[in-house]
Short mmCIF file of C-alpha atoms (C1' of nucleotides) in Angstrom, two decimals:
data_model
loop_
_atom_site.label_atom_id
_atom_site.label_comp_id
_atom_site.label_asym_id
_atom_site.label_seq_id
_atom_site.Cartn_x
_atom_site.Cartn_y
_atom_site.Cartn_z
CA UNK B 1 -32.21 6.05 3.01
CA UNK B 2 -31.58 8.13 6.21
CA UNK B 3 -28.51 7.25 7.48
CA UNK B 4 -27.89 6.62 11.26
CA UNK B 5 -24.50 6.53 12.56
CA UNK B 6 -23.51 4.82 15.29
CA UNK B 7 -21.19 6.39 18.47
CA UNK B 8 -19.13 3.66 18.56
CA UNK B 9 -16.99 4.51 15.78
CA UNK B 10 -15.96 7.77 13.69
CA UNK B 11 -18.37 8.14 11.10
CA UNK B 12 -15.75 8.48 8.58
CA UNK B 13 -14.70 5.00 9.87
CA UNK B 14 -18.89 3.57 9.78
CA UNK B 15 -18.72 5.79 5.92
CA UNK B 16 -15.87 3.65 4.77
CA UNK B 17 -17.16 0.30 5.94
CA UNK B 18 -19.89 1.56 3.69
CA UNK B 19 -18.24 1.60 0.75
CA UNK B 20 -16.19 -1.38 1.03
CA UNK B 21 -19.40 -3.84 1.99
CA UNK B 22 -20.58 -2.59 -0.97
CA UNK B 23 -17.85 -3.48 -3.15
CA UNK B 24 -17.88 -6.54 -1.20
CA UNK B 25 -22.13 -7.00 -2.24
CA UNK B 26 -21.02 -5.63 -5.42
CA UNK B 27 -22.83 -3.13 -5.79
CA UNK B 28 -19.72 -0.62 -6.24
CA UNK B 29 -18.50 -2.77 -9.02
CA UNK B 30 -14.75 -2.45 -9.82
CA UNK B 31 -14.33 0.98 -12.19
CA UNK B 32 -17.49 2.11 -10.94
CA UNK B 33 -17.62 5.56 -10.09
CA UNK B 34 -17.97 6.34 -6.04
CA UNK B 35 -20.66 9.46 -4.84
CA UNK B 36 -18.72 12.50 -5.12
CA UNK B 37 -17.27 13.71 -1.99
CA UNK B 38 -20.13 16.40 -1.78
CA UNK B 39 -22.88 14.69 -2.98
CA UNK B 40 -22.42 11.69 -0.56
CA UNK B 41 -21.82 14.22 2.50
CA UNK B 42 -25.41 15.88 1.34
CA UNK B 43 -27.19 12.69 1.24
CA UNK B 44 -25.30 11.56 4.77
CA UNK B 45 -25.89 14.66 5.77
CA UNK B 46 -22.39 15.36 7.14
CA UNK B 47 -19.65 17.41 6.52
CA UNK B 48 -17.81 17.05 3.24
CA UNK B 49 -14.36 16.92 4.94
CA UNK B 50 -15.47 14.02 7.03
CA UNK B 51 -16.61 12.13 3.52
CA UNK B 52 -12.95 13.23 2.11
CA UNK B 53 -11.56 11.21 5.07
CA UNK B 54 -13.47 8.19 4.22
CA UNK B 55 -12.84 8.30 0.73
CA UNK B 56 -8.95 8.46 1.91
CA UNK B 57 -8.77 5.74 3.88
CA UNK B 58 -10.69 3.95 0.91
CA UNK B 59 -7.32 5.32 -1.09
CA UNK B 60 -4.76 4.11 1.53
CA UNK B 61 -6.38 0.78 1.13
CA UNK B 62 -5.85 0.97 -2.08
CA UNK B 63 -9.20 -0.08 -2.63
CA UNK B 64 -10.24 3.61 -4.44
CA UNK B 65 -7.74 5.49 -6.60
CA UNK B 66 -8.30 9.14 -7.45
CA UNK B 67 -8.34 10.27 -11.16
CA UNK B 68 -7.74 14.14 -10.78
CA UNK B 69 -10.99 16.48 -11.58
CA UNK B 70 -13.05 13.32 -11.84
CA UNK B 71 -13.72 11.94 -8.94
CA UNK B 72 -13.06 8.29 -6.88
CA UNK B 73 -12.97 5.04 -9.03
CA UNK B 74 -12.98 1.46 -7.16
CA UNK B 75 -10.17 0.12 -8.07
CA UNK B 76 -9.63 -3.10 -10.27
CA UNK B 77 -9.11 -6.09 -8.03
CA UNK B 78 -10.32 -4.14 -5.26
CA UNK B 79 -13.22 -6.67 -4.49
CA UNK B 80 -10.44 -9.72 -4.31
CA UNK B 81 -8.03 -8.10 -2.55
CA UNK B 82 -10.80 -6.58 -0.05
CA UNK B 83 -12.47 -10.06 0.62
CA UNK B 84 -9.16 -11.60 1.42
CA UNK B 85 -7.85 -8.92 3.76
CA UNK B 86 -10.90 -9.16 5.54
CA UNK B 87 -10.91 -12.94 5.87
CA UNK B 88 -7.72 -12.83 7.01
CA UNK B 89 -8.00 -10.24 9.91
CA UNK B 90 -11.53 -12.33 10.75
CA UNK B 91 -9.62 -15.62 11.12
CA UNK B 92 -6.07 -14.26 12.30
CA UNK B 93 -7.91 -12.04 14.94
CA UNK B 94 -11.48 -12.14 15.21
CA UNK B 95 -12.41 -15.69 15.74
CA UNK B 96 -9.61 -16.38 17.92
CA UNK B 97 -10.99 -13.48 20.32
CA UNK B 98 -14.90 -14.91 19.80
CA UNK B 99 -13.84 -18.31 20.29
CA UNK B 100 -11.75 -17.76 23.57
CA UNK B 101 -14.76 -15.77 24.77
CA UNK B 102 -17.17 -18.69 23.89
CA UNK B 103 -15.33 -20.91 25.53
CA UNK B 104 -15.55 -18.24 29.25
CA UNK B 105 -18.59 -17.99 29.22
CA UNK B 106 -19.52 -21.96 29.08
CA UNK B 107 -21.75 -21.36 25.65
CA UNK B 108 -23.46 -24.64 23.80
CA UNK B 109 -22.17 -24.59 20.20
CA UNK B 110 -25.39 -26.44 19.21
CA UNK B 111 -27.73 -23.53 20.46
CA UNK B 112 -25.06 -20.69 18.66
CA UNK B 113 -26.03 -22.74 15.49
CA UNK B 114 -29.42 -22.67 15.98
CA UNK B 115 -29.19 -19.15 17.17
CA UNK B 116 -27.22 -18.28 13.93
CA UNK B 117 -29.72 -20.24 11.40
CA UNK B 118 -32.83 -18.30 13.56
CA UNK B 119 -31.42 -14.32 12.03
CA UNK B 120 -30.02 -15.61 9.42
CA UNK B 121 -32.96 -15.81 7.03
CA UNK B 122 -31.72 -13.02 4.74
CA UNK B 123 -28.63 -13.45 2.45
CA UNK H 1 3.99 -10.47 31.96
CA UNK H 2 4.44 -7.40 30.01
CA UNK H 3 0.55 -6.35 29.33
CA UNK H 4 0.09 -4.83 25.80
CA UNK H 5 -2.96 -2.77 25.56
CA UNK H 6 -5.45 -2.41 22.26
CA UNK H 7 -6.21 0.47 20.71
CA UNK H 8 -9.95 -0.07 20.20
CA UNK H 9 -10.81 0.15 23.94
CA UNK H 10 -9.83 2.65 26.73
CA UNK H 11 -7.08 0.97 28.86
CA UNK H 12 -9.22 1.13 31.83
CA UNK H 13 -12.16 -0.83 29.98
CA UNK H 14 -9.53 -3.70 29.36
CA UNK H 15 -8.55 -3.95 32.48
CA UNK H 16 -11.44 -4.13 33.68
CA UNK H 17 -12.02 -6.91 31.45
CA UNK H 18 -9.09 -8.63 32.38
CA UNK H 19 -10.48 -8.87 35.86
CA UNK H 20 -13.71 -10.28 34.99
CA UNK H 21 -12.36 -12.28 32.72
CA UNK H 22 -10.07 -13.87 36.20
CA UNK H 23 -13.20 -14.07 37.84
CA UNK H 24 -14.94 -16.41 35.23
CA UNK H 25 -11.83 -18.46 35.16
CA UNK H 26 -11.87 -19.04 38.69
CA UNK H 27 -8.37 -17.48 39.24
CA UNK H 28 -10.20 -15.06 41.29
CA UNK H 29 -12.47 -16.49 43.99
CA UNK H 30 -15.24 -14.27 45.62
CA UNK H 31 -13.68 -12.71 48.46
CA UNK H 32 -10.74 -12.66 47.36
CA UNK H 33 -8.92 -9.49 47.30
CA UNK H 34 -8.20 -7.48 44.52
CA UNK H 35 -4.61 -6.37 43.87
CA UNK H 36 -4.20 -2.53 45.06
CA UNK H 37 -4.75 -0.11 42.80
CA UNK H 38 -1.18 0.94 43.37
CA UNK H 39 0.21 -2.10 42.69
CA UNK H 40 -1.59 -2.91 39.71
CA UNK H 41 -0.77 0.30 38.22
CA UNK H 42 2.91 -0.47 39.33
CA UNK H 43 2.72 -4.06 37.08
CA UNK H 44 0.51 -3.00 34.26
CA UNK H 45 2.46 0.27 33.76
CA UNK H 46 -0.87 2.51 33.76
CA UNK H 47 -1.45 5.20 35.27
CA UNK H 48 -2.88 4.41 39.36
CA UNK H 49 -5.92 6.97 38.29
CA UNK H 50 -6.76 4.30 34.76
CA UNK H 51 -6.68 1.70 37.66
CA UNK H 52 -8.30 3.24 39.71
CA UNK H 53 -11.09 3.79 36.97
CA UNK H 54 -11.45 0.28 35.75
CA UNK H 55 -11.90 -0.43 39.65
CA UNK H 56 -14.67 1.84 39.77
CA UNK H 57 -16.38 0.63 36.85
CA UNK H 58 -16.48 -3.22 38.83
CA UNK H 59 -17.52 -1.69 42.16
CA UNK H 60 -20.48 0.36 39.92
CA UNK H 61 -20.77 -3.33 38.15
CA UNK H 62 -21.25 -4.85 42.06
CA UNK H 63 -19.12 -7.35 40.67
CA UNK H 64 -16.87 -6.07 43.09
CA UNK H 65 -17.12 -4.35 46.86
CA UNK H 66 -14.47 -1.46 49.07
CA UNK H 67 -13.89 -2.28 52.26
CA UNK H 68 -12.38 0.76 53.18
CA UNK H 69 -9.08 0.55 54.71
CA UNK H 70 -8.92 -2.93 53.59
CA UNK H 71 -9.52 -2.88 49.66
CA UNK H 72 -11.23 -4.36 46.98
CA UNK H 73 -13.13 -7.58 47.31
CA UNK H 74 -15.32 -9.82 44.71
CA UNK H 75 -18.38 -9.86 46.04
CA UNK H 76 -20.38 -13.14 46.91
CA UNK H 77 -22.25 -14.46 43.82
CA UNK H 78 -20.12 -11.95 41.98
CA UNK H 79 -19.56 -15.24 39.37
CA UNK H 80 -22.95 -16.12 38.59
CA UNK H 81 -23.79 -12.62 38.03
CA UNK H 82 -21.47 -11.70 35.65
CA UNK H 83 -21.64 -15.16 33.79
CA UNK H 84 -25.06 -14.69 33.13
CA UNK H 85 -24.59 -10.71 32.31
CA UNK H 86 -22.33 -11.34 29.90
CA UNK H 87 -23.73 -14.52 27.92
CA UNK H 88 -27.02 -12.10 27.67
CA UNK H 89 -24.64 -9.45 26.15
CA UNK H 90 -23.18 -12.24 23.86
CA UNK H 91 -26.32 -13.13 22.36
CA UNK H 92 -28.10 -10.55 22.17
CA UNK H 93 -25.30 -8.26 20.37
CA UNK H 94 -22.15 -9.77 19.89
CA UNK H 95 -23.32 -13.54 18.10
CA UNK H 96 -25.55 -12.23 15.82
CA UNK H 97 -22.82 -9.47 14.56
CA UNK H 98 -20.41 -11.84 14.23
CA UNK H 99 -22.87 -13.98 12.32
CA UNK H 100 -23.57 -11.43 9.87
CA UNK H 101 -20.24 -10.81 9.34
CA UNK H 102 -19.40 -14.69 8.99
CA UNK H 103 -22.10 -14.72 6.43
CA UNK H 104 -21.02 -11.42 4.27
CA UNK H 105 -17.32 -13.17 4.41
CA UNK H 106 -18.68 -15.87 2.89
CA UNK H 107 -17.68 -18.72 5.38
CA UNK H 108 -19.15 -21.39 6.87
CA UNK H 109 -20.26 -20.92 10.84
CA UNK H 110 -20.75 -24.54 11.25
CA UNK H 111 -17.48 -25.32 10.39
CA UNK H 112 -15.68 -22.78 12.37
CA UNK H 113 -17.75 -23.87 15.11
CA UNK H 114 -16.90 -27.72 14.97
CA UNK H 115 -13.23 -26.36 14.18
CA UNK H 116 -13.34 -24.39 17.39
CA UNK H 117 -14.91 -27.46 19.52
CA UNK H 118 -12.29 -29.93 17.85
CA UNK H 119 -9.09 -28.11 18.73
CA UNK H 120 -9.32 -26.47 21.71
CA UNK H 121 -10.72 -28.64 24.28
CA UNK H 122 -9.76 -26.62 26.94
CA UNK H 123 -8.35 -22.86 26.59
CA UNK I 1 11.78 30.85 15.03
CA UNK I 2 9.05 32.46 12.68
CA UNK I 3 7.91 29.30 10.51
CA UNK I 4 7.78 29.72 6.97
CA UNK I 5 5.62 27.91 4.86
CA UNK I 6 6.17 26.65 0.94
CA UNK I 7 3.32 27.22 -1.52
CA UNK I 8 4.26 23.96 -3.26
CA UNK I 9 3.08 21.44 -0.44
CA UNK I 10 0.44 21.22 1.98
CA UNK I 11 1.17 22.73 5.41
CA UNK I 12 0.90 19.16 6.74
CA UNK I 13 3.60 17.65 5.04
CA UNK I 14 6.25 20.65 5.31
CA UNK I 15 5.84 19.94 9.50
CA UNK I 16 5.86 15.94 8.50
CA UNK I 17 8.84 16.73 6.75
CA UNK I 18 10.46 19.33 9.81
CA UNK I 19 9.53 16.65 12.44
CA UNK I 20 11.51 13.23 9.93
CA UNK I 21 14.48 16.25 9.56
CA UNK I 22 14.87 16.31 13.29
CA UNK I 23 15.02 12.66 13.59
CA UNK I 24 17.33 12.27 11.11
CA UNK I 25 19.40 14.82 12.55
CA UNK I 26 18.93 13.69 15.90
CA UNK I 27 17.63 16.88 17.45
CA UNK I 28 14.70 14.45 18.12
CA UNK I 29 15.66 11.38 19.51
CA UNK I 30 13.81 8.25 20.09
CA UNK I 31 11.52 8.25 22.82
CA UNK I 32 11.51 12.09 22.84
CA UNK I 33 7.97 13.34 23.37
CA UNK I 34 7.24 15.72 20.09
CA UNK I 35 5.71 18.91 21.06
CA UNK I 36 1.94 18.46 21.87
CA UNK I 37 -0.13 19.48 18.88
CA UNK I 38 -1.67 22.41 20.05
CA UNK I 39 1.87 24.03 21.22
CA UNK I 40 3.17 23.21 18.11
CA UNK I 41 -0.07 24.60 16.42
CA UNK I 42 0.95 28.00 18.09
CA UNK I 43 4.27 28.14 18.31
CA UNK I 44 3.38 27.16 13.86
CA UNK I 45 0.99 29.83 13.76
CA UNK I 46 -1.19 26.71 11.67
CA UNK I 47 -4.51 25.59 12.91
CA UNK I 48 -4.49 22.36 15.83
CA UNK I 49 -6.33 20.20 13.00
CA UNK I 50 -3.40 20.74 10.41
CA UNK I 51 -0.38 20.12 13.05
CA UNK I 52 -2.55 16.70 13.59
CA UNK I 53 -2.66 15.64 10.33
CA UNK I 54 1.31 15.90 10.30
CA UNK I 55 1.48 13.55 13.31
CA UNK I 56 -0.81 11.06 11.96
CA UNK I 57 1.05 10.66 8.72
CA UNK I 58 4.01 9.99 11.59
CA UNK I 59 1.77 7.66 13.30
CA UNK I 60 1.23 6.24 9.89
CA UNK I 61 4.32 5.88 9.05
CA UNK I 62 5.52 4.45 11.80
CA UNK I 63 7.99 6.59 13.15
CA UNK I 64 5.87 8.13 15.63
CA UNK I 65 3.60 6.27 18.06
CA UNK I 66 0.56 7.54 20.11
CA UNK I 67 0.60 7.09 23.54
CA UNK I 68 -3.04 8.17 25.23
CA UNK I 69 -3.08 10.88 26.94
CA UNK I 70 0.16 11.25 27.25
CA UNK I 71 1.33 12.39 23.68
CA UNK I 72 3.30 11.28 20.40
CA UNK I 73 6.41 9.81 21.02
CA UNK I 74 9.39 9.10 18.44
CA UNK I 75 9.27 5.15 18.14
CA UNK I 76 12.88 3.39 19.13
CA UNK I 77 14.43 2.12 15.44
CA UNK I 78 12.66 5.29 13.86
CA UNK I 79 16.35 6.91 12.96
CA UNK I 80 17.17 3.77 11.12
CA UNK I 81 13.91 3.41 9.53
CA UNK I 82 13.97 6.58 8.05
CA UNK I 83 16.82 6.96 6.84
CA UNK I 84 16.81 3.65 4.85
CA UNK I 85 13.62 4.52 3.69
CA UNK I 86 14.50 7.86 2.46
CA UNK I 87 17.94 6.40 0.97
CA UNK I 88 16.35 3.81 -1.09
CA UNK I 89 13.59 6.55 -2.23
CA UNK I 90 16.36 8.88 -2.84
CA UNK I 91 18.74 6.14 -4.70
CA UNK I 92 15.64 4.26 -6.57
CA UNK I 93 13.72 7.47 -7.83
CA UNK I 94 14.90 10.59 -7.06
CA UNK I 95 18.91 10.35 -8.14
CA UNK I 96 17.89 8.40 -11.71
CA UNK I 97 15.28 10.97 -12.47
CA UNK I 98 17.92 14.02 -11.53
CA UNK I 99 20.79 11.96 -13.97
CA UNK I 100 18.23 11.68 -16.49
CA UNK I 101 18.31 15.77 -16.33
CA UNK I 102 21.63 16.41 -15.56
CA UNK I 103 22.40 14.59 -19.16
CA UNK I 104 20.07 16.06 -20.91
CA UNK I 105 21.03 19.44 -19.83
CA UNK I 106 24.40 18.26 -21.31
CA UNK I 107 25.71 19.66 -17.97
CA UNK I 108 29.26 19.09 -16.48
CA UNK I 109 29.89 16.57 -14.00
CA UNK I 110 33.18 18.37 -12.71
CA UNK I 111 31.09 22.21 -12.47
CA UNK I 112 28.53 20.70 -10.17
CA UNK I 113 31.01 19.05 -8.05
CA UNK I 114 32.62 22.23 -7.36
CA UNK I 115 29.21 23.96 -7.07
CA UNK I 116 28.00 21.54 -4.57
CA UNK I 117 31.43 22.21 -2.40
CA UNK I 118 30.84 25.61 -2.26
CA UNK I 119 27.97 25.18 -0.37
CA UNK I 120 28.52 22.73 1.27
CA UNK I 121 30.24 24.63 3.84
CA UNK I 122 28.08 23.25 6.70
CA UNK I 123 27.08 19.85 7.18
CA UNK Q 1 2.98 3.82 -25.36
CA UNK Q 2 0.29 4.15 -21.95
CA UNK Q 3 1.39 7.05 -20.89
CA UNK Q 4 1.31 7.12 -16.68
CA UNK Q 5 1.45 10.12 -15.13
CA UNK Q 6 2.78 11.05 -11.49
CA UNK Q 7 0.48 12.27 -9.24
CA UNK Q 8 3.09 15.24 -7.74
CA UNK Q 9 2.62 17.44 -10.54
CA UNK Q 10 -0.60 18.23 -12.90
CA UNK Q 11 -1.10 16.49 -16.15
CA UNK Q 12 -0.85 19.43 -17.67
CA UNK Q 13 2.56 20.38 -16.41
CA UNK Q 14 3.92 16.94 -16.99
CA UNK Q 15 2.71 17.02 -21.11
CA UNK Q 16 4.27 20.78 -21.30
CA UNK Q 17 8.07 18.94 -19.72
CA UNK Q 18 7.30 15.80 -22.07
CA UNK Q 19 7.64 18.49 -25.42
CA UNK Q 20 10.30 20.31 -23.79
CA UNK Q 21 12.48 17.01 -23.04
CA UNK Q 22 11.58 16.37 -27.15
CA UNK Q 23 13.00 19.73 -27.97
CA UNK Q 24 15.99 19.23 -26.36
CA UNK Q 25 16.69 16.18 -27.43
CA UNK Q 26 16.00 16.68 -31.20
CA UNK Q 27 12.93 14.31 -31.51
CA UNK Q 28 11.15 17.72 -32.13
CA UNK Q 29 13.31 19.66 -34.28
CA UNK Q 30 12.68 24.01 -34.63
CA UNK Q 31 9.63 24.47 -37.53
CA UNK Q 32 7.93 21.11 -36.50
CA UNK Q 33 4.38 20.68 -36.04
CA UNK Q 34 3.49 19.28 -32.80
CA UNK Q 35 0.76 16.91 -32.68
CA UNK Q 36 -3.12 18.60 -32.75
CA UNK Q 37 -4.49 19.09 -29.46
CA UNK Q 38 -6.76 16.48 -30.59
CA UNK Q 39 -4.45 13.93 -31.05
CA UNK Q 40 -2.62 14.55 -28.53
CA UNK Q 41 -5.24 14.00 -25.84
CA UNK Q 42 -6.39 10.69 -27.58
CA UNK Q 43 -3.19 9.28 -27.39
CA UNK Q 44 -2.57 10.28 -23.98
CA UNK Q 45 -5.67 9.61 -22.71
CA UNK Q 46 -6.26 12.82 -21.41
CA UNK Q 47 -8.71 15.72 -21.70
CA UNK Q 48 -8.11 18.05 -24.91
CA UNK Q 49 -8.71 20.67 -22.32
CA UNK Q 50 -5.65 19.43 -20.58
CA UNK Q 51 -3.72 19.67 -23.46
CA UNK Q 52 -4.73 22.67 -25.08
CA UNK Q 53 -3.58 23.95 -21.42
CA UNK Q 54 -0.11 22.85 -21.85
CA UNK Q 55 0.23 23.85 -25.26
CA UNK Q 56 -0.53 27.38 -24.19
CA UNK Q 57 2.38 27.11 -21.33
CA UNK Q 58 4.75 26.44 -24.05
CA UNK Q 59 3.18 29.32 -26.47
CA UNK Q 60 3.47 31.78 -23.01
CA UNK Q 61 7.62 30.52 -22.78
CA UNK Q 62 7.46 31.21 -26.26
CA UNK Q 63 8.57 27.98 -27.16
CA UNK Q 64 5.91 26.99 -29.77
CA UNK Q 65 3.87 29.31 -31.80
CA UNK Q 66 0.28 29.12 -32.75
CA UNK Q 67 -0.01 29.88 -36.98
CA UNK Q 68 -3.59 29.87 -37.58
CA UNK Q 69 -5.18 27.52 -39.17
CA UNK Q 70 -2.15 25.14 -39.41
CA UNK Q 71 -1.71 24.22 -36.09
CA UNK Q 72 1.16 24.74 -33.24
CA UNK Q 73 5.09 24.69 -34.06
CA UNK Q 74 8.15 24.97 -32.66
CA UNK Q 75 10.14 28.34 -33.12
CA UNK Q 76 13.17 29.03 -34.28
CA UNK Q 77 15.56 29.22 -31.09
CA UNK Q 78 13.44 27.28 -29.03
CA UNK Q 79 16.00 24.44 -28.01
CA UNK Q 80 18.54 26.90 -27.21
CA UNK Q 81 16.10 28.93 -25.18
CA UNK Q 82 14.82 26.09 -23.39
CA UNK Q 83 18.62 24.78 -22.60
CA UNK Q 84 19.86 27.94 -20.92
CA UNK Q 85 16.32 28.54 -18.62
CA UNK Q 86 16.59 24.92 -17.59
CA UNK Q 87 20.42 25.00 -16.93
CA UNK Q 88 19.80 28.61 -14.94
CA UNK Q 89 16.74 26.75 -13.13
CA UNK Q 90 18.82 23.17 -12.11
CA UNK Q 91 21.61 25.12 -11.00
CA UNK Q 92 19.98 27.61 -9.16
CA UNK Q 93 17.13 25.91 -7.43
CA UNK Q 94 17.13 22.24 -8.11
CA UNK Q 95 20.99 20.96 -7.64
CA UNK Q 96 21.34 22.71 -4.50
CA UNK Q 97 18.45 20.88 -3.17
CA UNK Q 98 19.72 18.04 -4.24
CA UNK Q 99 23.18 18.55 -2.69
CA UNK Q 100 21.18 19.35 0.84
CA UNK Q 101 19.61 16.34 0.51
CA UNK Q 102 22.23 14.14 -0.38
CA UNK Q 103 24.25 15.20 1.95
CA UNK Q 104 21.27 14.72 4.85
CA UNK Q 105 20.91 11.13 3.50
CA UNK Q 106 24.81 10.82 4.38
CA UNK Q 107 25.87 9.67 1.15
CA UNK Q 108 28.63 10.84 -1.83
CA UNK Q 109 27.91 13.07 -4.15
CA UNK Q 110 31.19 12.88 -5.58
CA UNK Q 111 30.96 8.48 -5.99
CA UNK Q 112 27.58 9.09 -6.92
CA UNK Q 113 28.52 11.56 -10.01
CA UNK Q 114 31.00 9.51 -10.77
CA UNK Q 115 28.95 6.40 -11.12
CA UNK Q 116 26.24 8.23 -13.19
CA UNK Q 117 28.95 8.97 -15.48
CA UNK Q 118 30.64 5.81 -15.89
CA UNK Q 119 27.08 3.93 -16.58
CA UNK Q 120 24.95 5.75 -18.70
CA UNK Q 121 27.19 7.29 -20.79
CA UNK Q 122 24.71 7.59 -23.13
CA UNK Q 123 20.63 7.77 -21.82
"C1'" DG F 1 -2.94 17.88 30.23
"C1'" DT F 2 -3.23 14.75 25.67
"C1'" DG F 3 -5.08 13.65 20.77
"C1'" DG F 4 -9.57 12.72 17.93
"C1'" DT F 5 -13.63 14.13 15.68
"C1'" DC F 6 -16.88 17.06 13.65
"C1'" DT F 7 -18.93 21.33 11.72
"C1'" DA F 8 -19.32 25.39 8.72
"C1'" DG F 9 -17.38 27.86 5.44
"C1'" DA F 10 -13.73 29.41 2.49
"C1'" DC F 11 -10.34 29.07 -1.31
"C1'" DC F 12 -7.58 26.49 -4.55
"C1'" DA F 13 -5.89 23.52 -8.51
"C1'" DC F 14 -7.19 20.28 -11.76
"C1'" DT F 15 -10.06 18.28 -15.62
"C1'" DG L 1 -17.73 19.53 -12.23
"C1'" DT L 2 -13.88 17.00 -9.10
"C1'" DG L 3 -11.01 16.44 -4.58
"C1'" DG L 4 -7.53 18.96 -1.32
"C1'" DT L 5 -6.37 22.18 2.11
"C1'" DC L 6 -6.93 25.34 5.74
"C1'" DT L 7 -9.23 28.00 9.40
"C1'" DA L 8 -11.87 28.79 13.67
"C1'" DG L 9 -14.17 26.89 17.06
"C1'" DA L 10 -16.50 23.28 19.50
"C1'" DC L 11 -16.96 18.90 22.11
"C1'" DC L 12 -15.30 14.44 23.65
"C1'" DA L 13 -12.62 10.49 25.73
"C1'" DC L 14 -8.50 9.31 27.88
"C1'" DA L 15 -4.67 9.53 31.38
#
DNA sequence: GTGGTCTAGACCACT
DNA sequence: GTGGTCTAGACCACA
């Protein structure tokens, strides 16, 4: 798995959505242990202080909590409280912003559906 | 109208946005004339050089022309254009990231769809 | 003013904790610009990257807001946030934990009353 | 009894202050045995490591002893020892800290001495 | 000018 | 082994 970050965002930023899509696939499951800082920044192949950042936003989230001289543990409940933080900020934010934008630009909802059902063969 | 600027996007890419965004709507016509940039940067509270550079950005879009001593004017056709730029944009990029992101939320994109369609006839 | 740093907390949070002081105190008052973070970085004698990390736990906290390109400004209501923050810390954690002590060091209630006038001279 | 600990201070530390608060209030009385290391850890939940580590703090304050063979104990003197370091230590470092807080805070130490007193007359 | 990000490399405390 | 902190120096976007 090579990595490839995109400019868009910090990487620490693209390193935590990482972690918590995989919590959300589950396959971080709650207690699990995360990559160690260094290990993770070899196999991203970046620096480890820019892994430490995404590992503390994961721990401002309280999605991660830090056991001292062992490392990052995902955090019971994390997946729950995750999946409805995130549904919240899509509903409360995101689709308002899509739908206005939609609505601009004159778009058929029929052919968005068919568009949608088209990619979305996987999951 | 006290405009509140994001965080996500450089204050000159919004208001650039905002612009276009009065174009599609109709609320500016081509040939109309574009506030001046001091002016603008006198009601939005920016800086006249972030106006400036969201100007810039339309004229390099030709979504909008200088007529030098006169100012800035949407160009003829300038609608069109930029309707069909940006619903290529949408689906290309922006639908099918918001699908997968519908999908790994675990919602239903039909339903926020017909949702969308149902309430808001008209933005 | 030669700064002088504690061994028992990160460089970070000694200038988080200066910069709060000053609020609280009023040296700083809302809507004052803080010092940029590389003039405070020299005038600190700490790296740029560690003076940052103080403001974003401002930023973070909310008593310091980012305005781009222009600097970090102390947020209006910051005074008042703080210090009800810090009382309730103080009142809810800190003071039970230090009565906890000062009874089990079977110490004098009277002696430290007269110890803390003493020097209390300023203030 | 789940012990929790706080993250401001190592485990280690926080154990070591745990047998010191016994010995001063009597639960561990001069010539007892303190638990094994072994114990210890299990019923903390911690690493024997850890605890061995804050056994030897009290053996270097010369607090406990080590007899060979039988395990670790608390000498003769120890409480009074103890009471008279951590008196010297609160009133030289920690209460005038306190007092320059409290007073930054704005509030009464006197009221707030007073109060202490009147409540908890016994922890 | 402003802050944000990243790297490379060092040292530290904790378990 | 673990994460945390700091430095020195570079580059970038924004206003």
């Amino acid at each position: 798995m090579k990595p490839e970050w995109r400019e868009d965002q910090p990487i620490y930023r693209q390193l935590r959505d990482k972690v918590a899509e995989a919590i959300l696939k589950g396959s971080l499951q709650e207690g699990d242990a995360l990559p160690s800082v260094r290990n993770i920044a070899v196999e991203m192949q970046i620096n480890p202080l820019t892994a430490s950042k995404a590992y503390q936003e994961l721990v401002a989230e309280e999605l991660v909590e830090k056991r001292r001289g062992l490392g990052m543990f995902v955090i019971a409940g994390a997946k729950d409280r995750l999946l409805s933080a995130e549904r919240k900020q899509f509903l409360d934010e995101e689709w308002p912003t899509m739908v206005t934008r939609i609505k601009s630009l004159g778009l058929d909802i029929e052919e968005l559906l068919k568009n949608a059902e088209r990619e979305g063969g996987q999951e």
